[in-house]
mmCIF file of N, CA and C in Angstrom:
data_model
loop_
_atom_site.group_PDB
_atom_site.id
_atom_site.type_symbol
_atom_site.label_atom_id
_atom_site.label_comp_id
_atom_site.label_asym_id
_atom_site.label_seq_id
_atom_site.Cartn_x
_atom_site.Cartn_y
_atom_site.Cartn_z
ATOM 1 N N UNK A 22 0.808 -1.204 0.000
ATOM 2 C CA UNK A 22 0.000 0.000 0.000
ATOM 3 C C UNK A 22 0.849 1.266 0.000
ATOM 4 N N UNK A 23 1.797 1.239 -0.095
ATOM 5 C CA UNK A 23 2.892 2.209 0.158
ATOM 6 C C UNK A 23 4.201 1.984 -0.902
ATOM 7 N N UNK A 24 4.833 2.585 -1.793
ATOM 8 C CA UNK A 24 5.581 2.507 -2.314
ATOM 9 C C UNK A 24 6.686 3.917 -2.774
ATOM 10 N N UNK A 25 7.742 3.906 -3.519
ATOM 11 C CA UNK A 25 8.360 5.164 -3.692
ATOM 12 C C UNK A 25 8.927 5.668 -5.293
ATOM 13 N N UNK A 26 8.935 6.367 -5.660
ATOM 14 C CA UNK A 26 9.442 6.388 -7.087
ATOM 15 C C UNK A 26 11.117 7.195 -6.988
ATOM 16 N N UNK A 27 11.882 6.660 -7.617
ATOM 17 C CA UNK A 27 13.520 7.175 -7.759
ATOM 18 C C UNK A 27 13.135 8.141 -9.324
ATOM 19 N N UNK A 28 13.627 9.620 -9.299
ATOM 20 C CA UNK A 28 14.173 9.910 -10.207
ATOM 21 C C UNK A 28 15.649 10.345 -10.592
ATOM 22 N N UNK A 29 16.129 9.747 -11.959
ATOM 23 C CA UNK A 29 17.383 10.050 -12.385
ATOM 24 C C UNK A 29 17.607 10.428 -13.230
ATOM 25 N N UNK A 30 18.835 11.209 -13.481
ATOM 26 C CA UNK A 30 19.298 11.832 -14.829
ATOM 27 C C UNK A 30 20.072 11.231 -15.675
ATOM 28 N N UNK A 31 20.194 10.537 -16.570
ATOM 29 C CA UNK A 31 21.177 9.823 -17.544
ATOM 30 C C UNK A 31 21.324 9.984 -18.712
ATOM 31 N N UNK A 32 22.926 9.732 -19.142
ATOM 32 C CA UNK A 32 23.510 10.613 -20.831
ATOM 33 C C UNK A 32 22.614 9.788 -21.673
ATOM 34 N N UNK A 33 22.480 8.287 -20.917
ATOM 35 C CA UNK A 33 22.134 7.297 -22.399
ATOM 36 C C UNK A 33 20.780 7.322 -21.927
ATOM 37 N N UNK A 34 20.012 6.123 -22.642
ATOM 38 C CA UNK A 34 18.785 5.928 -22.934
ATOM 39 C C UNK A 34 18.752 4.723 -21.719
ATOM 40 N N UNK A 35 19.816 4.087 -21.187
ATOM 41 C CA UNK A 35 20.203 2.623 -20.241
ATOM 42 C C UNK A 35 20.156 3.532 -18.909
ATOM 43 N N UNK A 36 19.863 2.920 -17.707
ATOM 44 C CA UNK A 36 19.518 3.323 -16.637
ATOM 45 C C UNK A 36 20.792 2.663 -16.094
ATOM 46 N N UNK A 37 21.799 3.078 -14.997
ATOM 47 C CA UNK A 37 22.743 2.589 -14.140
ATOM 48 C C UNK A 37 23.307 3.385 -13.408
ATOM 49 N N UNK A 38 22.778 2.454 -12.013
ATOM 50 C CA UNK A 38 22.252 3.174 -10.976
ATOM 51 C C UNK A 38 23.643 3.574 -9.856
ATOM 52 N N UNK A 39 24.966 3.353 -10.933
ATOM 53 C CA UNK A 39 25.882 3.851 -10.489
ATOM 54 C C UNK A 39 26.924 4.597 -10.884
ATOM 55 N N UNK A 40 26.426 5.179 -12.238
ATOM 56 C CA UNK A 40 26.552 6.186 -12.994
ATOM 57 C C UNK A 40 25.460 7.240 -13.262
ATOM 58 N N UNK A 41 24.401 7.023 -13.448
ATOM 59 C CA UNK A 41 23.522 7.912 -13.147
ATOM 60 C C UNK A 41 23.483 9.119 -12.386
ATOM 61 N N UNK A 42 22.675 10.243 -12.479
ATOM 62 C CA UNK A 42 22.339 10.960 -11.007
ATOM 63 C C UNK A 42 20.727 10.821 -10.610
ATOM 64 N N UNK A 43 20.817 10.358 -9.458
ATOM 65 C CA UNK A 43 20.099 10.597 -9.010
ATOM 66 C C UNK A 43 19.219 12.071 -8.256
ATOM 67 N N UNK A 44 18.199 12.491 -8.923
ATOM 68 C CA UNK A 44 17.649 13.861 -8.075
ATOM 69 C C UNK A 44 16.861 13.588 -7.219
ATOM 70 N N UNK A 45 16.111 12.720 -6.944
ATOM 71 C CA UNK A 45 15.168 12.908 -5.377
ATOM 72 C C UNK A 45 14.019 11.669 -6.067
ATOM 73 N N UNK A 46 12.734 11.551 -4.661
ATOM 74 C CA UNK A 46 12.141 10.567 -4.900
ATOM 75 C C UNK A 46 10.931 10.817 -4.304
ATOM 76 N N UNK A 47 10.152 10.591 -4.647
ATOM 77 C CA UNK A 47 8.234 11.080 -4.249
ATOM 78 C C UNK A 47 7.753 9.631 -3.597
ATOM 79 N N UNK A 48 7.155 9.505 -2.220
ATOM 80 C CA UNK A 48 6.571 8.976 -1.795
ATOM 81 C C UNK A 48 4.922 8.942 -2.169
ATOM 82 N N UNK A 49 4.756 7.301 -2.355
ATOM 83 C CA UNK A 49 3.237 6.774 -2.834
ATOM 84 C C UNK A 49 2.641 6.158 -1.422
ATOM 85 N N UNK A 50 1.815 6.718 -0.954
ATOM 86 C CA UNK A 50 0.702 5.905 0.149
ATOM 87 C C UNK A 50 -0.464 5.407 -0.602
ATOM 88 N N UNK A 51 -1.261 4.042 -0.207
ATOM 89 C CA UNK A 51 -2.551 3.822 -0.548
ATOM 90 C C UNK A 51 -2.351 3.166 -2.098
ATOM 91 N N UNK A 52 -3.235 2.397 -2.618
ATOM 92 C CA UNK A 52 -3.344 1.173 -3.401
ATOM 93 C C UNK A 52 -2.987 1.374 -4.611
ATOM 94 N N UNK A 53 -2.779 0.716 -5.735
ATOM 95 C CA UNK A 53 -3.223 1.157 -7.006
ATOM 96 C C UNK A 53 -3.405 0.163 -8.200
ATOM 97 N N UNK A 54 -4.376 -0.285 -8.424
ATOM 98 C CA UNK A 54 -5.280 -1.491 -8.653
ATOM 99 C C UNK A 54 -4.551 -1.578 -9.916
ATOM 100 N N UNK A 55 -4.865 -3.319 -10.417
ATOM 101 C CA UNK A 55 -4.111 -3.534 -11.971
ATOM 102 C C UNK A 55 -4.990 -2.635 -13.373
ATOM 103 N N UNK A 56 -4.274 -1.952 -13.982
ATOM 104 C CA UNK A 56 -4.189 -1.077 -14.886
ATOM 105 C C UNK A 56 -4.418 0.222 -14.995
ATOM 106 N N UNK A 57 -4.196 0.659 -13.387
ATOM 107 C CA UNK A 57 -4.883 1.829 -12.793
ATOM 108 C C UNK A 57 -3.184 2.618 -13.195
ATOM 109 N N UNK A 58 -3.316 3.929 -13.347
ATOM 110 C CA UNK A 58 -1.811 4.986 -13.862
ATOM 111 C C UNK A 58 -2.613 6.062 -12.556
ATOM 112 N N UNK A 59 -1.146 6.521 -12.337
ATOM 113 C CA UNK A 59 -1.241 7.553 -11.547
ATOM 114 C C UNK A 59 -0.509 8.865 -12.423
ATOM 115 N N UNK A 60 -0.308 10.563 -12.091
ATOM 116 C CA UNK A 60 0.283 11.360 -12.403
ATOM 117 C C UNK A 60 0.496 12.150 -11.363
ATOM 118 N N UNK A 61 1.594 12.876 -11.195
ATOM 119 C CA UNK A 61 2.416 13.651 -10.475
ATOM 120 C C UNK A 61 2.981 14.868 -10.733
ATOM 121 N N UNK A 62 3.308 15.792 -10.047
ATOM 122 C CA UNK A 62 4.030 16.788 -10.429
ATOM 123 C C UNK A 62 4.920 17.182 -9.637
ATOM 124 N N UNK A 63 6.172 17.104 -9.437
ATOM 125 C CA UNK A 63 7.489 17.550 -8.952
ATOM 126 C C UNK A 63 8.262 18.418 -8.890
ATOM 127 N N UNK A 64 8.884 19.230 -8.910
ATOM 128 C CA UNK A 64 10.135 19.667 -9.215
ATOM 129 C C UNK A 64 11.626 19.648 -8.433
ATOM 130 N N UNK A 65 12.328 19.517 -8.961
ATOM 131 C CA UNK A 65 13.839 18.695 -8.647
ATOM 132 C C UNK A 65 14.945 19.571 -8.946
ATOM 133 N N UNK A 66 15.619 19.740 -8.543
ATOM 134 C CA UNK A 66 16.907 20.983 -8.718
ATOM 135 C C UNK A 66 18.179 20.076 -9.504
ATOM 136 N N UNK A 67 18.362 20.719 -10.897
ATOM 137 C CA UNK A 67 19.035 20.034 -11.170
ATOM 138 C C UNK A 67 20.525 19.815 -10.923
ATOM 139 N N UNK A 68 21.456 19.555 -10.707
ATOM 140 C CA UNK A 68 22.877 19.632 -10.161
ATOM 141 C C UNK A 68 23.452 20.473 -11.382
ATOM 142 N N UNK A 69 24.254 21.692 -10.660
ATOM 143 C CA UNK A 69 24.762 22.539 -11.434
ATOM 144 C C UNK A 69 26.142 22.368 -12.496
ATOM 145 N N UNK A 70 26.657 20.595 -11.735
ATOM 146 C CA UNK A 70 28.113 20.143 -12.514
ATOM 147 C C UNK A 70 27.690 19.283 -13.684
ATOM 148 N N UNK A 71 26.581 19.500 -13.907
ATOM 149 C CA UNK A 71 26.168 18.448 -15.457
ATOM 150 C C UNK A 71 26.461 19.132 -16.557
ATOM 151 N N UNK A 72 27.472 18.692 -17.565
ATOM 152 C CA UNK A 72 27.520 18.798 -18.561
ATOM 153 C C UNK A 72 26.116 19.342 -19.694
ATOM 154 N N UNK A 73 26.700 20.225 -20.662
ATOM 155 C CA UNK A 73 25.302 20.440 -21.067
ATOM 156 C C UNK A 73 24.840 20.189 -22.261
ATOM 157 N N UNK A 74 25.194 18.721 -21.509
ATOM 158 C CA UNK A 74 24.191 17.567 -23.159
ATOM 159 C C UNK A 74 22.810 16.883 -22.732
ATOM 160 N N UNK A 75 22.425 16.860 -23.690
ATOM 161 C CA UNK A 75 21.197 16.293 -23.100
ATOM 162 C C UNK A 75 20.821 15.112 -22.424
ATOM 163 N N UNK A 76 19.913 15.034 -21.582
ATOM 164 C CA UNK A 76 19.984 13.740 -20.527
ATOM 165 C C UNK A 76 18.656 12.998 -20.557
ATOM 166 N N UNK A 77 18.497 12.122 -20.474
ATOM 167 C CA UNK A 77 17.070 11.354 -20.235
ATOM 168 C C UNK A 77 16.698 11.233 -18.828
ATOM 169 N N UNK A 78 15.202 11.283 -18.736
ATOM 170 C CA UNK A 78 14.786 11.433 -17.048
ATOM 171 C C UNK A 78 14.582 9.736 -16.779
ATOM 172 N N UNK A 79 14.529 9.037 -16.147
ATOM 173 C CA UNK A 79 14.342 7.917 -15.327
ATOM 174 C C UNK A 79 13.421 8.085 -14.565
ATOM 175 N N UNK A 80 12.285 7.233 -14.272
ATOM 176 C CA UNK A 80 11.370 6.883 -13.049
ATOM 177 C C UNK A 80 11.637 5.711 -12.739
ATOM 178 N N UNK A 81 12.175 5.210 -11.312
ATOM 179 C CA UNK A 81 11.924 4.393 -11.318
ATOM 180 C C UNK A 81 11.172 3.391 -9.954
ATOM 181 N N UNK A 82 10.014 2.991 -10.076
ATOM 182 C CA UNK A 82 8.881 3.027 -9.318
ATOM 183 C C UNK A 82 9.179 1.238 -8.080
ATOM 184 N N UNK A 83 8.839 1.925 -6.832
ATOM 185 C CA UNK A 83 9.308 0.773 -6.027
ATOM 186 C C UNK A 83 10.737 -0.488 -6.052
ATOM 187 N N UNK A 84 11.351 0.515 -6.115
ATOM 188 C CA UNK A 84 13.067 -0.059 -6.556
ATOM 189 C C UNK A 84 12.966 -0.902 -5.910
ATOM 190 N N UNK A 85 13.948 -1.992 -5.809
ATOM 191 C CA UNK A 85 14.512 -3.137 -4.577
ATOM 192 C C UNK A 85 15.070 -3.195 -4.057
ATOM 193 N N UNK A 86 16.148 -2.056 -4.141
ATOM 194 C CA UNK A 86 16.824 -1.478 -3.175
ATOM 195 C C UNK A 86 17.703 -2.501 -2.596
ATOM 196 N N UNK A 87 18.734 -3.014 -3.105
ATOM 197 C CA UNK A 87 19.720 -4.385 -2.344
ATOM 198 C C UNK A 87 18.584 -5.487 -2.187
ATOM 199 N N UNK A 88 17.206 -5.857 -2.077
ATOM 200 C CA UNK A 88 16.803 -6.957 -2.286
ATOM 201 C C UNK A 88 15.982 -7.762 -3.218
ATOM 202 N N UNK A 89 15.533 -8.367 -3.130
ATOM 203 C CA UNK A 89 14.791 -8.920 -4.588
ATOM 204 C C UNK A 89 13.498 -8.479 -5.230
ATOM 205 N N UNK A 90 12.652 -7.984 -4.189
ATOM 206 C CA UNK A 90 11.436 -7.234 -4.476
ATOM 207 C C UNK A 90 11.927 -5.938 -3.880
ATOM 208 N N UNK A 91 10.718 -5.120 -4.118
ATOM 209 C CA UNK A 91 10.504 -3.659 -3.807
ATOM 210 C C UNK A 91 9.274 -3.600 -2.561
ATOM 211 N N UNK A 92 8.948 -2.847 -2.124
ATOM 212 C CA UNK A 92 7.765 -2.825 -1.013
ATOM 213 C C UNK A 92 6.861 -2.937 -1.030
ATOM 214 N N UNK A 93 6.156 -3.660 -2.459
ATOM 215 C CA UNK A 93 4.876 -3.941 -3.668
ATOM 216 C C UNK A 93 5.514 -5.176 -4.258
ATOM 217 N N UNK A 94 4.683 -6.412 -3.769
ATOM 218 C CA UNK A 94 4.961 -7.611 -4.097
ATOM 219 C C UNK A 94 4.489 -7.818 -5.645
ATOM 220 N N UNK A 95 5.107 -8.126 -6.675
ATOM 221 C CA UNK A 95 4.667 -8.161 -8.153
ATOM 222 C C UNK A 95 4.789 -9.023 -8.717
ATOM 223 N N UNK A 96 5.234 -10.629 -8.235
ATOM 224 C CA UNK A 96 5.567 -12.089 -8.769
ATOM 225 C C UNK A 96 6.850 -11.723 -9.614
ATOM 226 N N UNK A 97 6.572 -12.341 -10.834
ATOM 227 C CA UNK A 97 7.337 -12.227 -12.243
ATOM 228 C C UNK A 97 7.603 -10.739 -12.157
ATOM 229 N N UNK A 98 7.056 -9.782 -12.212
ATOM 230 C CA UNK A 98 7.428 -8.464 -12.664
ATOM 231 C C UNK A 98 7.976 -7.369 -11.926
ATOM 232 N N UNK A 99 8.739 -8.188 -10.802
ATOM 233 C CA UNK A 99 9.532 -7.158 -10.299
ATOM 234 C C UNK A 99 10.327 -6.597 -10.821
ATOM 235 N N UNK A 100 11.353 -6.441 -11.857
ATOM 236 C CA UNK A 100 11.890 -5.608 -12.388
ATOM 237 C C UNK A 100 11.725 -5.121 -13.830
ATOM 238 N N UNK A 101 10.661 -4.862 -13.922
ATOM 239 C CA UNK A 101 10.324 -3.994 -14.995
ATOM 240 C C UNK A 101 9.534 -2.461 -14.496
ATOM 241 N N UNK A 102 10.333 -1.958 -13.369
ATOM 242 C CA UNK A 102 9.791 -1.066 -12.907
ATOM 243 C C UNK A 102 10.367 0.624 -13.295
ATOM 244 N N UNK A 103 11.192 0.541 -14.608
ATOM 245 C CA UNK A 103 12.015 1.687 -14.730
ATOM 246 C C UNK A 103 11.939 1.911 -16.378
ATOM 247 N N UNK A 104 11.529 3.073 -16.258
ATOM 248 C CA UNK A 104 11.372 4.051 -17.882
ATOM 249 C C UNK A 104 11.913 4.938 -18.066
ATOM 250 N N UNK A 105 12.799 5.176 -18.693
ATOM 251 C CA UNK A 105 12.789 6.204 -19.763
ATOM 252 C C UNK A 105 12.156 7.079 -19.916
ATOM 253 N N UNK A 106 11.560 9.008 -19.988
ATOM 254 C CA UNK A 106 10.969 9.629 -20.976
ATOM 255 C C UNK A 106 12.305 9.214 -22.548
ATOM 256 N N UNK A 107 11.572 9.240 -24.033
ATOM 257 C CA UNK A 107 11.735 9.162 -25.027
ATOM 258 C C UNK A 107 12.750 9.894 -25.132
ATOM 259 N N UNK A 108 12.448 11.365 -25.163
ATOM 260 C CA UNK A 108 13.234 12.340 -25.918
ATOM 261 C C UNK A 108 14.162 12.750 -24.586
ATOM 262 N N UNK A 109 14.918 13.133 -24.645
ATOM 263 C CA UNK A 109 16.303 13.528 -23.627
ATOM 264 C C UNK A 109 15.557 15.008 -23.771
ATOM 265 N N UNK A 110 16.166 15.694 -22.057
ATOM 266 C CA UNK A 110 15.684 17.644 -22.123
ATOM 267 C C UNK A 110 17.241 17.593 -22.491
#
């Protein structure tokens, strides 16, 4: 009933979560039924030492954080929890 979303900044289109930057992360309380989408609005300060090429944003929703699931039990689909926006800002 509770989960968290990671956002990150990355050169490529590949997410790695130790090259990446990470900017901050929005806490989810309360359910969200199969095929149900949520939307959000944020804003995040971007780090002033980034190069100024363009970057792709990352969400990535109930991470696992060092263990095998995330805090939202999902069988098979625990790790398909991380997107891409398309176009890089």
């Amino acid at each position: 009933s509770a989960w968290d979303d990671f956002i990150y900044l990355s050169r490529d289109p590949f997410l790695d979560l130790r090259a990446d930057r990470f900017l901050g992360s929005v806490h989810h309380e309360g359910g969200l039924g199969a095929g149900q989408s949520y939307t959000i609005s944020k804003d995040f300060t971007v780090p002033t030492d980034l190069a100024t090429d363009a970057y792709y944003v990352f969400v990535v929703t109930d991470p696992t954080n060092g263990s095998a699931r995330g805090a939202v039990f999902e069988g098979g689909n625990e790790r398909n929890n991380d997107r891409a926006f398309t176009v890089p800002m």
